[in-house]
Coordinates of C-alpha atoms in Angstrom, one line a residue:
Chain A
M158 CA 0.0 0.0 0.0
A159 CA 1.5 3.3 -1.1
R160 CA 2.1 5.8 1.7
H161 CA 0.3 8.6 -0.1
A162 CA -2.8 6.5 -0.2
A163 CA -3.5 7.3 3.4
G164 CA -3.2 11.1 2.8
S165 CA -6.7 12.3 1.8
P166 CA -10.3 11.3 2.4
A167 CA -10.7 10.4 -1.3
A168 CA -7.8 8.1 -1.1
L169 CA -9.7 6.0 1.4
S170 CA -11.6 4.4 -1.5
H171 CA -8.3 2.7 -2.3
L172 CA -8.3 1.1 1.2
C173 CA -11.9 0.0 1.4
R174 CA -15.1 0.2 -0.6
D175 CA -17.2 3.4 -0.4
G176 CA -19.5 2.6 2.4
V177 CA -20.0 3.0 6.1
I178 CA -16.9 3.2 8.3
V179 CA -17.2 2.1 11.9
V180 CA -14.5 3.5 14.2
K181 CA -14.2 2.4 17.8
V182 CA -12.2 4.7 20.0
G183 CA -10.9 3.3 23.3
G184 CA -10.9 5.3 26.5
D185 CA -7.1 5.2 26.6
V186 CA -6.9 7.1 23.2
D187 CA -6.6 10.8 22.8
S188 CA -9.9 11.6 20.9
A189 CA -8.6 14.7 19.2
P190 CA -6.9 13.1 16.2
V191 CA -9.8 10.7 15.8
L192 CA -12.4 13.5 15.8
D193 CA -10.2 15.5 13.3
E194 CA -10.2 12.6 10.9
V195 CA -13.9 11.8 11.4
T196 CA -14.5 15.5 10.5
E197 CA -12.6 15.0 7.3
L198 CA -14.4 11.9 6.5
V199 CA -17.8 13.5 7.0
A200 CA -16.8 16.5 4.9
A201 CA -15.9 14.1 2.2
G202 CA -19.4 12.5 2.4
R203 CA -18.2 9.3 4.0
P204 CA -20.8 7.9 6.4
T205 CA -19.0 7.3 9.7
V206 CA -20.1 5.8 12.9
L207 CA -18.1 6.4 16.1
V208 CA -18.2 3.8 18.9
H209 CA -16.7 4.4 22.3
G210 CA -16.1 2.6 25.5
G211 CA -15.2 4.3 28.7
G212 CA -13.4 1.9 31.0
I213 CA -11.0 4.5 32.4
A214 CA -13.7 7.1 33.0
A215 CA -15.8 4.3 34.7
D216 CA -12.9 3.3 36.9
E217 CA -12.3 6.9 38.0
L218 CA -16.0 7.4 38.8
A219 CA -16.2 4.0 40.6
D220 CA -13.3 5.1 42.8
Q221 CA -14.9 8.5 43.5
L222 CA -18.2 6.8 44.4
G223 CA -16.6 4.1 46.4
V224 CA -17.8 1.3 44.2
A225 CA -15.5 -1.8 44.2
R226 CA -14.1 -2.8 40.8
E227 CA -12.8 -6.2 39.8
V228 CA -11.4 -7.7 36.7
I229 CA -12.3 -11.3 36.0
T230 CA -10.3 -13.8 33.9
S231 CA -12.2 -16.4 31.9
P232 CA -10.8 -19.9 31.5
D233 CA -9.5 -19.0 28.0
G234 CA -7.5 -16.0 29.5
T235 CA -9.9 -13.3 28.3
R236 CA -10.0 -10.5 31.0
S237 CA -13.3 -8.6 31.5
R238 CA -14.8 -6.1 33.8
R239 CA -16.9 -7.6 36.6
T240 CA -20.2 -5.9 36.2
T241 CA -22.0 -5.9 39.5
P242 CA -25.3 -4.0 39.6
A243 CA -23.5 -1.1 41.2
M244 CA -20.8 -1.1 38.6
L245 CA -23.4 -1.2 35.8
T246 CA -24.8 2.1 37.3
V247 CA -21.3 3.6 37.3
L248 CA -20.6 2.4 33.8
T249 CA -23.9 3.9 32.6
L250 CA -23.1 7.2 34.3
A251 CA -19.6 7.3 32.8
L252 CA -20.3 6.3 29.3
L253 CA -23.5 8.3 28.8
G254 CA -22.9 11.1 31.1
R255 CA -19.2 11.8 30.6
V256 CA -17.5 10.2 27.6
K257 CA -20.3 10.5 25.1
P258 CA -21.1 14.2 25.8
E259 CA -17.3 15.0 25.5
L260 CA -17.2 13.3 22.1
L261 CA -20.4 15.2 21.0
S262 CA -18.9 18.4 22.2
G263 CA -15.7 17.7 20.3
L264 CA -17.6 17.0 17.1
R265 CA -19.6 20.1 17.5
A266 CA -16.5 22.2 18.1
R267 CA -15.4 20.9 14.6
G268 CA -18.7 21.8 13.0
V269 CA -19.9 18.2 12.9
R270 CA -23.3 17.1 14.1
G271 CA -23.3 14.0 16.2
V272 CA -26.0 12.1 18.0
G273 CA -25.3 10.1 21.1
L274 CA -26.9 6.6 21.1
C275 CA -26.6 3.6 23.4
G276 CA -27.9 0.1 22.9
A277 CA -31.1 1.1 24.7
D278 CA -32.0 3.8 22.2
G279 CA -34.5 2.8 19.6
A280 CA -34.1 -0.9 20.4
L281 CA -30.7 -0.5 18.7
I282 CA -28.9 -3.4 20.5
T283 CA -30.8 -6.2 22.3
A284 CA -28.9 -8.5 24.5
S285 CA -29.6 -11.3 26.9
R286 CA -28.0 -11.4 30.3
K287 CA -25.3 -14.0 30.7
P288 CA -26.7 -16.2 33.5
V289 CA -23.4 -17.6 34.6
I290 CA -19.9 -16.3 34.0
R291 CA -16.9 -18.5 34.7
S292 CA -13.9 -16.8 36.3
V293 CA -10.5 -18.2 37.2
R294 CA -9.4 -17.2 40.7
D295 CA -6.2 -18.6 42.2
G296 CA -6.2 -21.4 39.7
R297 CA -9.8 -22.4 40.4
T298 CA -12.9 -21.8 38.2
V299 CA -15.7 -20.1 40.1
L300 CA -19.2 -19.3 38.8
I301 CA -20.6 -15.7 39.0
R302 CA -24.3 -15.5 38.8
D303 CA -25.3 -11.9 39.5
D304 CA -23.2 -10.3 36.7
R305 CA -25.0 -7.6 34.6
S306 CA -23.2 -8.4 31.3
G307 CA -25.1 -9.1 28.2
R308 CA -24.6 -11.3 25.1
I309 CA -25.6 -9.3 22.0
E310 CA -28.6 -11.1 20.4
H311 CA -29.9 -8.6 17.9
I312 CA -28.9 -5.3 16.3
D313 CA -31.5 -3.1 14.6
P314 CA -29.5 -0.5 12.7
T315 CA -32.6 1.4 11.5
L316 CA -31.9 4.4 13.7
V317 CA -28.2 4.5 12.9
R318 CA -28.9 4.5 9.2
L319 CA -31.5 7.2 9.6
V320 CA -29.0 9.4 11.3
L321 CA -26.3 8.7 8.8
E322 CA -28.6 9.6 5.9
H323 CA -28.8 13.1 7.4
D324 CA -25.0 13.5 7.6
V325 CA -25.0 13.2 11.3
V326 CA -22.4 11.0 13.1
P327 CA -23.9 8.4 15.4
V328 CA -21.8 8.2 18.6
V329 CA -22.7 4.7 20.0
S330 CA -21.7 2.9 23.1
P331 CA -22.8 0.4 25.7
P332 CA -24.9 -0.2 27.8
V333 CA -27.2 -2.4 25.8
S334 CA -30.7 -3.5 26.9
D335 CA -32.5 -6.8 27.1
A336 CA -36.0 -7.1 25.6
E337 CA -37.6 -6.0 28.8
G338 CA -35.6 -2.8 29.0
N339 CA -33.1 -3.8 31.6
L340 CA -29.7 -2.3 31.0
L341 CA -26.7 -4.6 30.5
N342 CA -23.0 -4.0 30.0
A343 CA -21.5 -5.2 26.7
D344 CA -18.0 -5.0 25.4
A345 CA -17.6 -1.9 23.2
D346 CA -15.4 -3.7 20.7
G347 CA -18.2 -6.2 20.3
V348 CA -20.7 -3.4 19.9
A349 CA -18.5 -1.8 17.1
A350 CA -18.1 -5.2 15.4
G351 CA -21.8 -6.0 15.6
L352 CA -22.8 -2.6 14.2
A353 CA -20.3 -2.9 11.4
E354 CA -21.8 -6.3 10.4
A355 CA -25.4 -5.0 10.8
L356 CA -24.6 -1.9 8.6
D357 CA -22.8 -4.0 6.0
A358 CA -19.9 -1.6 6.6
S359 CA -16.9 -1.4 4.3
A360 CA -14.5 -0.9 7.1
L361 CA -14.1 -1.4 10.9
V362 CA -11.3 0.2 12.8
L363 CA -10.6 -0.5 16.5
L364 CA -8.3 2.2 17.8
T365 CA -6.4 1.6 21.0
R366 CA -3.4 2.7 23.0
V367 CA -1.0 0.4 21.3
C368 CA -0.3 0.4 17.5
G369 CA -1.9 -3.0 16.8
V370 CA -1.7 -6.6 18.0
L371 CA 1.8 -7.0 19.6
A372 CA 3.6 -10.3 19.9
D373 CA 5.5 -8.8 22.8
L374 CA 3.4 -6.3 24.8
D375 CA 6.4 -4.2 25.7
E376 CA 7.7 -4.0 22.2
P377 CA 5.9 -1.9 19.6
S378 CA 8.1 -3.3 16.9
S379 CA 6.6 -6.7 17.5
R380 CA 3.4 -5.6 15.9
L381 CA 1.7 -8.3 13.8
R382 CA 0.8 -7.0 10.3
E383 CA -2.1 -9.4 10.1
V384 CA -3.9 -11.8 12.5
G385 CA -6.3 -14.7 11.7
P386 CA -8.2 -17.3 13.7
H387 CA -5.0 -19.3 14.4
H388 CA -3.6 -16.4 16.5
L389 CA -6.5 -16.9 19.0
A390 CA -5.8 -20.6 19.3
G391 CA -2.5 -20.1 21.2
D392 CA -1.8 -17.6 23.9
L393 CA -0.1 -15.1 21.6
V394 CA -3.1 -12.7 22.0
R395 CA -3.7 -12.1 25.7
G396 CA -5.8 -10.1 28.1
R397 CA -8.3 -7.6 26.7
M398 CA -6.8 -7.8 23.2
R399 CA -8.5 -11.2 22.9
H400 CA -11.9 -9.3 23.0
K401 CA -10.8 -7.1 20.1
V402 CA -9.4 -9.8 17.9
R403 CA -12.4 -12.1 18.5
A404 CA -14.8 -9.3 17.7
A405 CA -12.8 -8.2 14.7
L406 CA -12.5 -11.7 13.3
R407 CA -16.2 -12.2 13.5
A408 CA -16.9 -8.9 11.7
S409 CA -14.2 -9.7 9.0
R410 CA -16.5 -12.3 7.6
T411 CA -18.7 -9.6 6.1
V412 CA -16.9 -6.3 6.6
G413 CA -14.5 -5.4 3.7
R414 CA -11.5 -4.4 5.8
V415 CA -11.0 -4.7 9.5
A416 CA -8.0 -3.3 11.4
I417 CA -6.8 -2.7 15.0
G418 CA -4.5 0.3 15.2
G419 CA -3.1 3.0 17.4
G420 CA -5.3 6.0 18.2
N421 CA -2.6 8.4 19.2
H422 CA -1.5 9.1 15.7
H423 CA -2.2 11.6 12.9
R424 CA -5.1 10.3 10.8
P425 CA -5.3 7.1 12.9
I426 CA -8.2 5.6 10.8
R427 CA -6.4 5.6 7.5
H428 CA -3.1 4.8 9.2
A429 CA -4.6 1.6 10.6
L430 CA -6.5 0.7 7.4
S431 CA -3.4 1.2 5.2
G432 CA -1.3 -1.2 7.1
G433 CA 0.0 0.8 10.0
G434 CA -1.9 -1.4 12.4
T435 CA -2.9 -5.0 12.4
W436 CA -5.3 -6.3 9.7
V437 CA -7.7 -8.8 11.0
C438 CA -9.1 -11.4 8.6
E439 CA -10.6 -14.9 8.9
G440 CA -8.8 -15.8 5.7
S441 CA -6.0 -13.9 4.1
V442 CA -6.0 -10.1 3.6
A443 CA -7.2 -9.3 0.0
Chain B
M195 CA -64.7 20.1 30.0
A196 CA -66.5 16.8 30.6
R197 CA -64.8 14.3 32.8
H198 CA -65.0 11.4 30.3
A199 CA -63.1 13.5 27.7
A200 CA -59.9 12.6 29.5
G201 CA -60.6 8.9 29.4
S202 CA -59.1 7.7 26.1
P203 CA -56.3 8.6 23.8
A204 CA -58.8 9.5 21.0
A205 CA -60.6 11.8 23.4
L206 CA -57.4 13.9 23.6
S207 CA -58.4 15.5 20.3
H208 CA -61.2 17.2 22.2
L209 CA -58.5 18.8 24.4
C210 CA -56.0 19.8 21.8
R211 CA -55.4 19.7 18.1
D212 CA -54.0 16.5 16.6
G213 CA -50.4 17.3 16.7
V214 CA -47.2 16.9 18.7
I215 CA -47.6 16.7 22.5
V216 CA -44.6 17.8 24.5
V217 CA -44.6 16.4 28.1
K218 CA -42.0 17.5 30.7
V219 CA -41.7 15.2 33.7
G220 CA -40.0 16.6 36.8
G221 CA -37.5 14.7 38.8
D222 CA -39.9 14.8 41.7
V223 CA -42.5 12.9 39.8
D224 CA -43.1 9.1 39.7
S225 CA -42.4 8.4 36.0
A226 CA -44.6 5.2 35.9
P227 CA -48.0 6.8 35.2
V228 CA -46.4 9.2 32.8
L229 CA -44.7 6.4 30.8
D230 CA -48.0 4.4 30.9
E231 CA -49.8 7.3 29.3
V232 CA -47.1 8.1 26.8
T233 CA -47.3 4.4 25.8
E234 CA -51.1 4.9 25.2
L235 CA -50.5 8.0 23.2
V236 CA -47.9 6.4 21.0
A237 CA -50.2 3.4 20.4
A238 CA -52.9 5.8 19.3
G239 CA -50.5 7.3 16.8
R240 CA -50.0 10.6 18.7
P241 CA -46.4 12.0 18.3
T242 CA -45.1 12.6 21.8
V243 CA -41.9 14.2 23.1
L244 CA -40.8 13.5 26.6
V245 CA -38.6 16.1 28.3
H246 CA -37.0 15.6 31.7
G247 CA -34.9 17.4 34.2
G248 CA -33.0 15.7 37.0
G249 CA -32.4 18.1 39.8
I250 CA -33.0 15.5 42.5
A251 CA -30.7 12.9 40.9
A252 CA -28.1 15.6 40.4
D253 CA -28.3 16.7 44.0
E254 CA -27.8 13.1 45.2
L255 CA -24.8 12.6 42.9
A256 CA -23.3 16.0 43.9
D257 CA -23.5 14.9 47.5
Q258 CA -21.9 11.5 46.7
L259 CA -19.1 13.2 44.8
G260 CA -18.6 15.9 47.3
V261 CA -19.5 18.7 44.9
A262 CA -21.0 21.8 46.7
R263 CA -24.5 22.8 45.6
E264 CA -26.1 26.1 45.9
V265 CA -29.4 27.7 45.0
I266 CA -29.4 31.3 43.9
T267 CA -32.2 33.8 44.0
S268 CA -32.5 36.4 41.3
P269 CA -33.8 39.9 42.0
D270 CA -37.3 38.9 40.8
G271 CA -37.4 36.0 43.2
T272 CA -36.8 33.2 40.8
R273 CA -34.7 30.5 42.3
S274 CA -32.2 28.6 40.2
R275 CA -29.4 26.1 40.6
R276 CA -25.9 27.6 40.7
T277 CA -24.1 25.8 37.9
T278 CA -20.4 25.9 38.7
P279 CA -18.2 24.0 36.2
A280 CA -18.1 21.1 38.7
M281 CA -21.9 21.1 39.0
L282 CA -22.3 21.1 35.2
T283 CA -20.3 17.9 35.2
V284 CA -22.5 16.4 37.8
L285 CA -25.7 17.5 36.1
T286 CA -24.5 16.0 32.8
L287 CA -23.7 12.7 34.5
A288 CA -27.0 12.6 36.3
L289 CA -29.3 13.7 33.4
L290 CA -27.6 11.7 30.7
G291 CA -26.2 8.8 32.7
R292 CA -29.0 8.2 35.2
V293 CA -32.4 9.8 34.6
K294 CA -32.5 9.4 30.8
P295 CA -31.5 5.7 30.6
E296 CA -34.1 5.0 33.3
L297 CA -36.8 6.6 31.2
L298 CA -35.6 4.8 28.1
S299 CA -35.6 1.5 30.0
G300 CA -39.1 2.3 31.2
L301 CA -40.4 2.9 27.7
R302 CA -38.7 -0.2 26.4
A303 CA -40.3 -2.3 29.2
R304 CA -43.6 -1.0 27.8
G305 CA -42.8 -1.9 24.2
V306 CA -42.1 1.7 23.2
R307 CA -38.9 2.7 21.4
G308 CA -37.3 5.9 22.7
V309 CA -34.2 7.8 21.8
G310 CA -32.3 9.9 24.3
L311 CA -31.3 13.3 23.2
C312 CA -29.8 16.3 24.8
G313 CA -29.3 19.8 23.5
A314 CA -25.8 18.8 22.2
D315 CA -27.2 16.1 20.0
G316 CA -27.5 17.1 16.3
A317 CA -27.2 20.8 17.2
L318 CA -30.6 20.4 18.7
I319 CA -30.4 23.3 21.1
T320 CA -27.9 26.1 20.8
A321 CA -27.4 28.4 23.7
S322 CA -25.1 31.3 24.7
R323 CA -23.5 31.4 28.1
K324 CA -25.0 34.0 30.5
P325 CA -22.0 36.2 31.1
V326 CA -23.3 37.5 34.4
I327 CA -26.0 36.2 36.7
R328 CA -27.4 38.4 39.4
S329 CA -28.1 36.8 42.8
V330 CA -29.6 38.2 45.9
R331 CA -27.7 37.2 49.0
D332 CA -28.5 38.6 52.5
G333 CA -30.5 41.4 50.8
R334 CA -27.6 42.4 48.6
T335 CA -27.3 41.8 44.8
V336 CA -24.1 40.1 43.8
L337 CA -22.8 39.3 40.4
I338 CA -21.7 35.7 39.4
R339 CA -19.4 35.5 36.4
D340 CA -18.4 31.8 36.1
D341 CA -21.8 30.2 35.9
R342 CA -22.3 27.6 33.2
S343 CA -25.9 28.4 32.5
G344 CA -27.1 29.1 29.0
R345 CA -29.8 31.2 27.4
I346 CA -31.4 29.2 24.6
E347 CA -30.8 31.0 21.3
H348 CA -31.9 28.5 18.7
I349 CA -33.7 25.2 18.5
D350 CA -33.3 23.0 15.4
P351 CA -36.0 20.4 15.7
T352 CA -35.0 18.4 12.5
L353 CA -33.7 15.5 14.5
V354 CA -36.7 15.4 16.8
R355 CA -39.1 15.4 13.9
L356 CA -37.1 12.6 12.2
V357 CA -37.4 10.5 15.2
L358 CA -41.1 11.2 15.7
E359 CA -41.8 10.3 12.0
H360 CA -40.5 6.8 12.9
D361 CA -42.8 6.3 15.9
V362 CA -39.9 6.7 18.3
V363 CA -40.3 8.9 21.4
P364 CA -37.5 11.5 21.7
V365 CA -36.5 11.7 25.4
V366 CA -34.9 15.2 25.6
S367 CA -33.1 17.0 28.4
P368 CA -30.4 19.6 29.2
P369 CA -27.5 20.1 28.9
V370 CA -27.5 22.3 25.9
S371 CA -24.5 23.4 23.9
D372 CA -23.1 26.7 22.6
A373 CA -22.1 27.0 19.0
E374 CA -18.5 25.9 19.9
G375 CA -19.7 22.7 21.5
N376 CA -19.3 23.8 25.2
L377 CA -22.0 22.2 27.3
L378 CA -24.2 24.5 29.3
N379 CA -27.0 24.0 31.8
A380 CA -30.5 25.1 30.9
D381 CA -33.8 25.0 32.6
A382 CA -35.6 21.8 31.5
D383 CA -39.0 23.6 31.6
G384 CA -37.5 26.1 29.2
V385 CA -36.2 23.3 27.0
A386 CA -39.7 21.8 26.9
A387 CA -41.4 25.1 26.1
G388 CA -38.8 25.9 23.4
L389 CA -39.2 22.5 21.8
A390 CA -43.0 22.8 21.9
E391 CA -42.7 26.1 20.0
A392 CA -40.1 24.9 17.5
L393 CA -42.3 21.8 16.8
D394 CA -45.5 23.8 16.5
A395 CA -46.9 21.4 19.1
S396 CA -50.5 21.3 19.9
A397 CA -50.0 20.8 23.6
L398 CA -47.4 21.3 26.2
V399 CA -47.7 19.8 29.7
L400 CA -45.3 20.4 32.5
L401 CA -45.8 17.7 35.2
T402 CA -44.6 18.4 38.7
R403 CA -45.0 17.2 42.2
V404 CA -47.9 19.6 43.0
C405 CA -51.2 19.6 41.1
G406 CA -50.7 22.9 39.4
V407 CA -50.0 26.5 40.4
L408 CA -51.0 27.0 44.0
A409 CA -51.9 30.3 45.6
D410 CA -50.9 28.7 48.9
L411 CA -48.0 26.3 48.6
D412 CA -49.2 24.2 51.5
E413 CA -52.8 24.0 50.3
P414 CA -53.6 21.9 47.2
S415 CA -57.1 23.2 47.1
S416 CA -55.7 26.7 46.4
R417 CA -54.8 25.5 42.8
L418 CA -55.4 28.2 40.2
R419 CA -57.4 27.0 37.3
E420 CA -55.7 29.4 34.9
V421 CA -52.8 31.8 35.0
G422 CA -51.7 34.6 32.7
P423 CA -49.0 37.2 32.6
H424 CA -50.5 39.3 35.5
H425 CA -49.8 36.4 37.8
L426 CA -46.1 36.8 37.3
A427 CA -46.3 40.6 38.0
G428 CA -47.0 40.1 41.7
D429 CA -45.4 37.6 44.0
L430 CA -48.2 35.0 43.9
V431 CA -46.0 32.7 41.8
R432 CA -42.8 32.1 43.7
G433 CA -39.6 30.1 43.6
R434 CA -39.0 27.5 40.9
M435 CA -42.7 27.7 39.8
R436 CA -41.8 31.1 38.3
H437 CA -39.6 29.3 35.7
K438 CA -42.4 27.0 34.8
V439 CA -45.0 29.7 34.4
R440 CA -42.7 32.0 32.5
A441 CA -41.7 29.2 30.1
A442 CA -45.3 28.1 29.7
L443 CA -46.5 31.6 29.0
R444 CA -44.0 32.1 26.3
A445 CA -45.0 28.8 24.6
S446 CA -48.7 29.5 24.9
R447 CA -48.4 32.2 22.2
T448 CA -48.1 29.5 19.6
V449 CA -48.9 26.1 21.3
G450 CA -52.6 25.3 21.4
R451 CA -52.9 24.3 25.0
V452 CA -50.4 24.6 27.8
A453 CA -50.9 23.2 31.3
I454 CA -49.0 22.7 34.5
G455 CA -50.2 19.7 36.4
G456 CA -49.5 16.9 38.9
G457 CA -47.5 14.0 37.7
N458 CA -48.4 11.5 40.4
H459 CA -51.8 10.9 39.0
H460 CA -53.5 8.4 36.7
R461 CA -53.2 9.6 33.1
P462 CA -51.5 12.8 34.3
I463 CA -51.2 14.3 30.8
R464 CA -54.9 14.3 30.0
H465 CA -55.7 15.2 33.6
A466 CA -53.7 18.4 33.3
L467 CA -55.0 19.2 29.8
S468 CA -58.6 18.7 30.8
G469 CA -58.5 21.2 33.6
G470 CA -57.1 19.1 36.5
G471 CA -54.1 21.3 36.6
T472 CA -53.4 24.9 35.8
W473 CA -53.9 26.2 32.2
V474 CA -51.4 28.8 31.2
C475 CA -52.3 31.3 28.6
E476 CA -51.2 34.8 27.6
G477 CA -54.8 35.7 26.9
S478 CA -57.8 33.8 28.1
V479 CA -58.2 30.0 27.7
A480 CA -60.3 29.2 24.6

């Protein structure tokens, strides 16, 4: 991929079909360069969906409010937030009341209209509560039954499409909702991947603190140019990155180009799509 | 107005033109009967906008987070929340992260799709920061210069109309935003009134803890059946109720029927519109 291909919004067509781009920005990423690039994409007429998490903001707020937080490790080594009912309340506050309005303000400051949505808006994302979660603690597997995490069952992108048709950027995040209206936590990478599938997007980019999937977490130069299903089989991909890769792999079945890349970068979206991050593909990258 | 006129959604046409109904539900109101009635209205094909504040939730959260709260009294006796930058953060958390998702969950539980919006979504409500606020303290007028309250300058109801056209209930609240994307507080009654005007609504109902405008705050039987501009001239309408009456009066110039009524009531919307609350009208009630 030629370096100049990443230089302008029009050049994006070389990287992926003209269609919807779904960008997930992690809480550990400086949002300014992402919002700058989203602004360019919208100006170029490219429909763009912004998805966000808010783990760091939620952790801060949990500490301020005295709500205990815990990370659980599943038997396959995936690490997740333990979502007690109190933590779900904190997450909802942080995602909808802090992170999302900051992103909307940032878009507005750049002359872009955004609309904040969560899974509970317009029946956008329906999930079912995971009845039991397995966690490995001190080498033993324990069962957690009161967790408020959801498995995404259905995505109805009607509302997102409607917003996109009016040149407005949907700014989407957890929580999601079950069919009875109960809020549930969901992984933001999974939300982004699911939305990309439901929208038949041409690209999905997961932006994070590191520059892609690293073979050695402490060594940026160990970035893998591409990952596939076999990378999940071993323990090369660890911790929270497993969520991203798993979600990205699933989306890659239908989404033209899927990449995990560094957010703290000039034009991070095109940088990741043009090979500056890690491409994720069930087969081989076209 | 016959009592049975308030009994069914269809009968609402006797109370106000077939058009948009804007309902503002106060934080001191049990939302269940309001959501029940909104569900009936939506089922009857009546486009309905729900507006909410969240003062009580914000006060609770401010106390939990150790953020000082203060009520200021303007020279005309209107009482308002002092919106320091820290309080704006708390308000945004409480309104968008607690009150709004609860209302969306409540609608979803009733099979109704809602979409949460604040003034910063889709450039819905643009305000300018009030540079100076006058407050009376111990009989002296002091000037407050760092307040984060906004005066609503412009409402663009495009997004709200779009949502209504798809049988989705917009659930709208402060904060609002200035043109540069800075969040600002705004009075939720003012937001409801402004939206009702911008949507050319046929009815505006402000639901609160008390059954309407009371001549004697401790005596529900002192409810005024109707108020006009002359009621604001004296000190009959005091405290926060002045906000409601002022906003309602302004809206009544274009909105067919405007009422302030009690929220903790079966079918509170029709109850208020049919004379169970206080009608607000610049002239005389038709």
